[in-house]
Structure formats: structure tokens, C-alpha cells
Amino acid sequence: MSGIMVILEQRADPAQREGRIARISWEALAAGQRLAAQLNLPISAVILGSETESLAAEIATRPVAKVLRVEHPLLAQYTPDGFTLALQQLIQTESPAYAVLPHTYQVRDYAPALAARLDQVLISDVVDISEGPIFTRQLMQGRLNGSYRHAGTGPCLVSVQAGAFRVEDSPATAPAAITTFTPTLDAAQIRTTPGQPFRGSSQTVDLGSAQLIVSVGRGIKEAENLSLVQELATALGAELAASRPICDNGWLPMERQVGSSGQTVAPKLYLAVGISGAIQHLVGMKGSQCIVAINKDPDAPIFEVADYGIVGDLFEVVPALTEAIRAARA
Ligand SMILES: Cc1cc2nc3c(=O)[nH]c(=O)nc-3n(C[C@H](O)[C@H](O)[C@H](O)COP(=O)(O)OP(=O)(O)OC[C@H]3O[C@@H](n4cnc5c(N)ncnc54)[C@H](O)[C@@H]3O)c2cc1C
């Protein structure tokens, strides 16, 4: 067994973000770096596709020992069969101790099949890695934490939850070596025909990349009152997000919902306005660097995860805060 391998993923929407690595992939790299430091092993980064030169060059600027381009025309578009077969060959060749992946929809689609083909373990949706290494997963909608240790000989697959590992700015290093791995793939092995890649509308909100988020909950009472929080978000230069009831009511589009059935976010600032802090909401935002909560109930669960709390009526606090921010920025 040698080294830690991190498998990065391209952003899902090539129309808008061509040639870019999804943020959660850099978080997977951060998780891989933690593992590599603990085990004192070298780290390699993998990108799959066709014509991945520029992506590989971008990855090579990060602190990794080497970048592996898994190149094949049949990998130009994602298919579970193509990715599973290619990664099976790569992992069997490289024999890493751990292969770390971002817990994306794509990874959820192929990683169980990859683990089964390798006859290995997949520890999925990991939120922490401590000495051991011990992997933490959340159970029962985040009410319980489970600790997992890999007892086998590996390679062990580990997928990491969005927002769980912080991407640090890394000092500039000499670019890592890039090598190309060409898997043996035959079109007959690929049982699905990919359709057109998903292209979101230009209005699609990428809350996952937002640095500042103002999020509103049922405490706002009426759709007409949303302008209060919109003004606060505009003053801060923040994206507007919401808890589920706000989106269920159609007051804001579903793409702005944060939580277990919405988006997972990890901004620098998450300002929760009139949100109680139900577990299904917390799992989507507790990776935020700084959480500020405004709630009139001092016992609201949101205060358990908040770095700063304001106990008060949002209809008084929010306009005052907006004014203060505007004044500070004037
Ligand atoms: C399977 C499943 C999936 C779910 N997925 C999600 C999800 O993805 N995202 C999500 O958010 N929820 C989700 N939920 C719903 C979740 O359980 C909660 O019901 C929801 O998060 C509550 O939203 P809320 O905090 O806005 O409302 P409430 O729980 O009603 O809280 C409103 C808060 O506003 C405060 N408040 C009221 N008036 C004021 C005022 N004037 N000033 C200040 N504070 C005030 C109250 O004290 C209260 O704490 C899911 C539930 C299930 C069962």
C-alpha cells in the first residue's frame, strides 16, 4: 500500500463553469492532506476525463506529490460503468492505502460499485478524520455520530461530506509532476448512453460557493416581509437562502433551500434569521466558518451551533443591522 489518492471531480455544469474543479473536490483534497499528514504518506490527485491537460495543470499547483490524468475518449462524459472500470484499473495499479472522494451525486452513483469491484470498503459521507485514522459519519439525520476505523488491508474508499473539511490557502509550491494513465475501456462495456450534460439556467444559485449567506426561516411570518432580509443580504453583498418551510411555501425558489433535502453550504458567514435550527437544517450549514443567529427564543437550537447570537425580534434587529451595515460601508 502506498500513499493517499484523492479523486477530484469537474463541476457538473460545463456550460457555465467550463474547466473548473468543483469546490467540494478541494475539500476532499484537504481531507486527503489530513490523512497523508497523519499517516506520513505522499498524496496524489486524480482527474478523469478526456482532454484534461488544463485541469491537471491547475491541480498540479496544489500541494500534491503527483497528478494522475485518467484519460480516455470514453470518459469525456460521465458514465458509471466508464468511471468504475477506469478507477478500478487505476487503484489496482497504484494501490493507495486510502482513496478519498467528494461525496457528490456522481460519487454516490459509482463509488459503491467501485468498492464492490475492488472487494473493498467504502466509508461514505465522512465529516471528520481524527488520529487512527478514525472516520466520523453522522447517523439518524445527524443525531448520532458513528466512528469507523478501517481494519482491512485496503485500498479503503472514503467519501467526504460537503463543507466538512476546510480548504486552506496553500503556499505556492513548484508544480507537481503530471502523469497520464490510459485505462483499457471498450464502448461495449458502457451500458448507458449519456444524454446532454445538465445546463442550469443563468439564474441558478450556487450557494455552495457563496462566501456570505443570509438565511431566513419561518420567523419571517409572511412572504411580504422577505424584503427585510433581502435588504440585509444586499447591504452585506450576501446570497439569500432559506429554511425548508420558506421554499415549500413557494416564497423563495427551492434552489435556495439549505439543509438535508436542500443545499449544503460552508460560507465564511451564515446569518440565520428566524430559523429554529432543526437538525435537517443544521446538517446543511454547520460547516460555515462563522454562524450568527437572530431568534426571539433564547432556547432555540440554532444557538447551540451559533458563534454569535442575538436574542430579539427580527423585525427590530434586522432593519437596525441593515442600517448599521449601510452606515459602515458608506
Ligand atoms: C425528511 C425531512 C427533510 C427536511 N429537510 C429540510 C431541509 O433541507 N432544510 C430545512 O431547513 N428544513 C428541513 N426539514 C424541516 C425541518 O425539520 C424544520 O421543520 C425546518 O427546518 C424549520 O424551519 P424554520 O426554522 O424556518 O421554522 P420553525 O422551526 O418554525 O422556526 C421558526 C423560528 O423563528 C423564531 N421566530 C419567530 N418569530 C420571530 C421573530 N419575530 N423574531 C425572531 N425570531 C422569531 C422562532 O423562535 C423559531 O425558532 C426537513 C424535514 C424532514 C422531515
CSV table of C-alpha atoms and ligand atoms in Angstrom, one decimal, residues 141 216-221 242-246 257-262 274-278 280-281 294-297 300 312-315, ligand 1:
chain,number,residue,atom,x,y,z
A,141,GLN,CA,-30.2,12.7,10.4
A,216,VAL,CA,-34.4,33.2,6.5
A,217,GLY,CA,-36.8,31.0,8.3
A,218,ARG,CA,-40.5,30.8,9.4
A,219,GLY,CA,-39.9,33.6,11.9
A,220,ILE,CA,-40.4,36.0,9.0
A,221,LYS,CA,-44.1,35.1,9.1
A,242,ALA,CA,-33.9,29.8,3.5
A,243,SER,CA,-35.1,27.0,5.6
A,244,ARG,CA,-37.4,24.5,4.0
A,245,PRO,CA,-40.8,25.9,5.0
A,246,ILE,CA,-40.0,29.1,3.2
A,257,GLN,CA,-33.1,25.8,0.5
A,258,VAL,CA,-30.4,24.8,2.9
A,259,GLY,CA,-30.4,21.5,4.7
A,260,SER,CA,-30.6,17.8,4.3
A,261,SER,CA,-33.0,18.0,1.4
A,262,GLY,CA,-31.6,21.2,0.1
A,274,GLY,CA,-35.8,33.4,12.4
A,275,ILE,CA,-34.6,29.9,11.9
A,276,SER,CA,-35.1,27.4,14.8
A,277,GLY,CA,-32.2,25.1,14.0
A,278,ALA,CA,-33.9,21.8,13.3
A,280,GLN,CA,-32.3,18.8,9.0
A,281,HIS,CA,-31.4,22.5,8.6
A,294,ILE,CA,-31.2,36.1,15.3
A,295,ASN,CA,-34.0,34.5,17.1
A,296,LYS,CA,-36.5,35.7,19.7
A,297,ASP,CA,-36.4,32.3,21.6
A,300,ALA,CA,-33.8,27.9,20.0
A,312,GLY,CA,-34.6,39.5,19.9
A,313,ASP,CA,-37.4,40.3,17.5
A,314,LEU,CA,-36.1,40.1,13.9
A,315,PHE,CA,-38.4,42.8,12.9
B,1,LIG,C1,-37.1,14.5,5.7
B,1,LIG,C2,-37.1,15.9,6.1
B,1,LIG,C3,-36.2,16.7,5.4
B,1,LIG,C4,-36.1,18.1,5.8
B,1,LIG,N1,-35.2,18.9,5.1
B,1,LIG,C5,-35.0,20.2,5.5
B,1,LIG,C6,-34.1,21.0,4.9
B,1,LIG,O1,-33.4,20.6,3.9
B,1,LIG,N2,-33.9,22.3,5.3
B,1,LIG,C7,-34.7,22.8,6.3
B,1,LIG,O2,-34.5,24.0,6.7
B,1,LIG,N3,-35.6,22.0,7.0
B,1,LIG,C8,-35.8,20.7,6.5
B,1,LIG,N4,-36.8,20.0,7.1
B,1,LIG,C9,-37.7,20.7,8.1
B,1,LIG,C10,-37.2,20.8,9.5
B,1,LIG,O3,-37.5,19.7,10.2
B,1,LIG,C11,-37.8,22.0,10.1
B,1,LIG,O4,-39.2,21.9,10.1
B,1,LIG,C12,-37.5,23.4,9.5
B,1,LIG,O5,-36.1,23.5,9.3
B,1,LIG,C13,-38.0,24.5,10.3
B,1,LIG,O6,-37.8,25.7,9.7
B,1,LIG,P1,-37.7,27.1,10.5
B,1,LIG,O7,-36.6,27.0,11.4
B,1,LIG,O8,-37.7,28.2,9.5
B,1,LIG,O9,-39.1,27.2,11.2
B,1,LIG,P2,-39.5,26.9,12.7
B,1,LIG,O10,-39.0,25.7,13.3
B,1,LIG,O11,-41.0,27.2,12.8
B,1,LIG,O12,-38.7,28.1,13.5
B,1,LIG,C14,-39.0,29.5,13.4
B,1,LIG,C15,-38.1,30.2,14.3
B,1,LIG,O13,-38.3,31.6,14.2
B,1,LIG,C16,-38.3,32.2,15.5
B,1,LIG,N5,-39.1,33.4,15.5
B,1,LIG,C17,-40.4,33.5,15.3
B,1,LIG,N6,-40.8,34.8,15.3
B,1,LIG,C18,-39.6,35.5,15.4
B,1,LIG,C19,-39.3,36.9,15.5
B,1,LIG,N7,-40.3,37.8,15.3
B,1,LIG,N8,-38.0,37.3,15.6
B,1,LIG,C20,-37.0,36.4,15.8
B,1,LIG,N9,-37.3,35.0,15.7
B,1,LIG,C21,-38.5,34.6,15.5
B,1,LIG,C22,-38.9,31.1,16.4
B,1,LIG,O14,-38.4,31.3,17.8
B,1,LIG,C23,-38.4,29.8,15.8
B,1,LIG,O15,-37.2,29.4,16.4
B,1,LIG,C24,-36.9,18.6,6.8
B,1,LIG,C25,-37.8,17.8,7.5
B,1,LIG,C26,-37.8,16.5,7.1
B,1,LIG,C27,-38.8,15.6,7.9
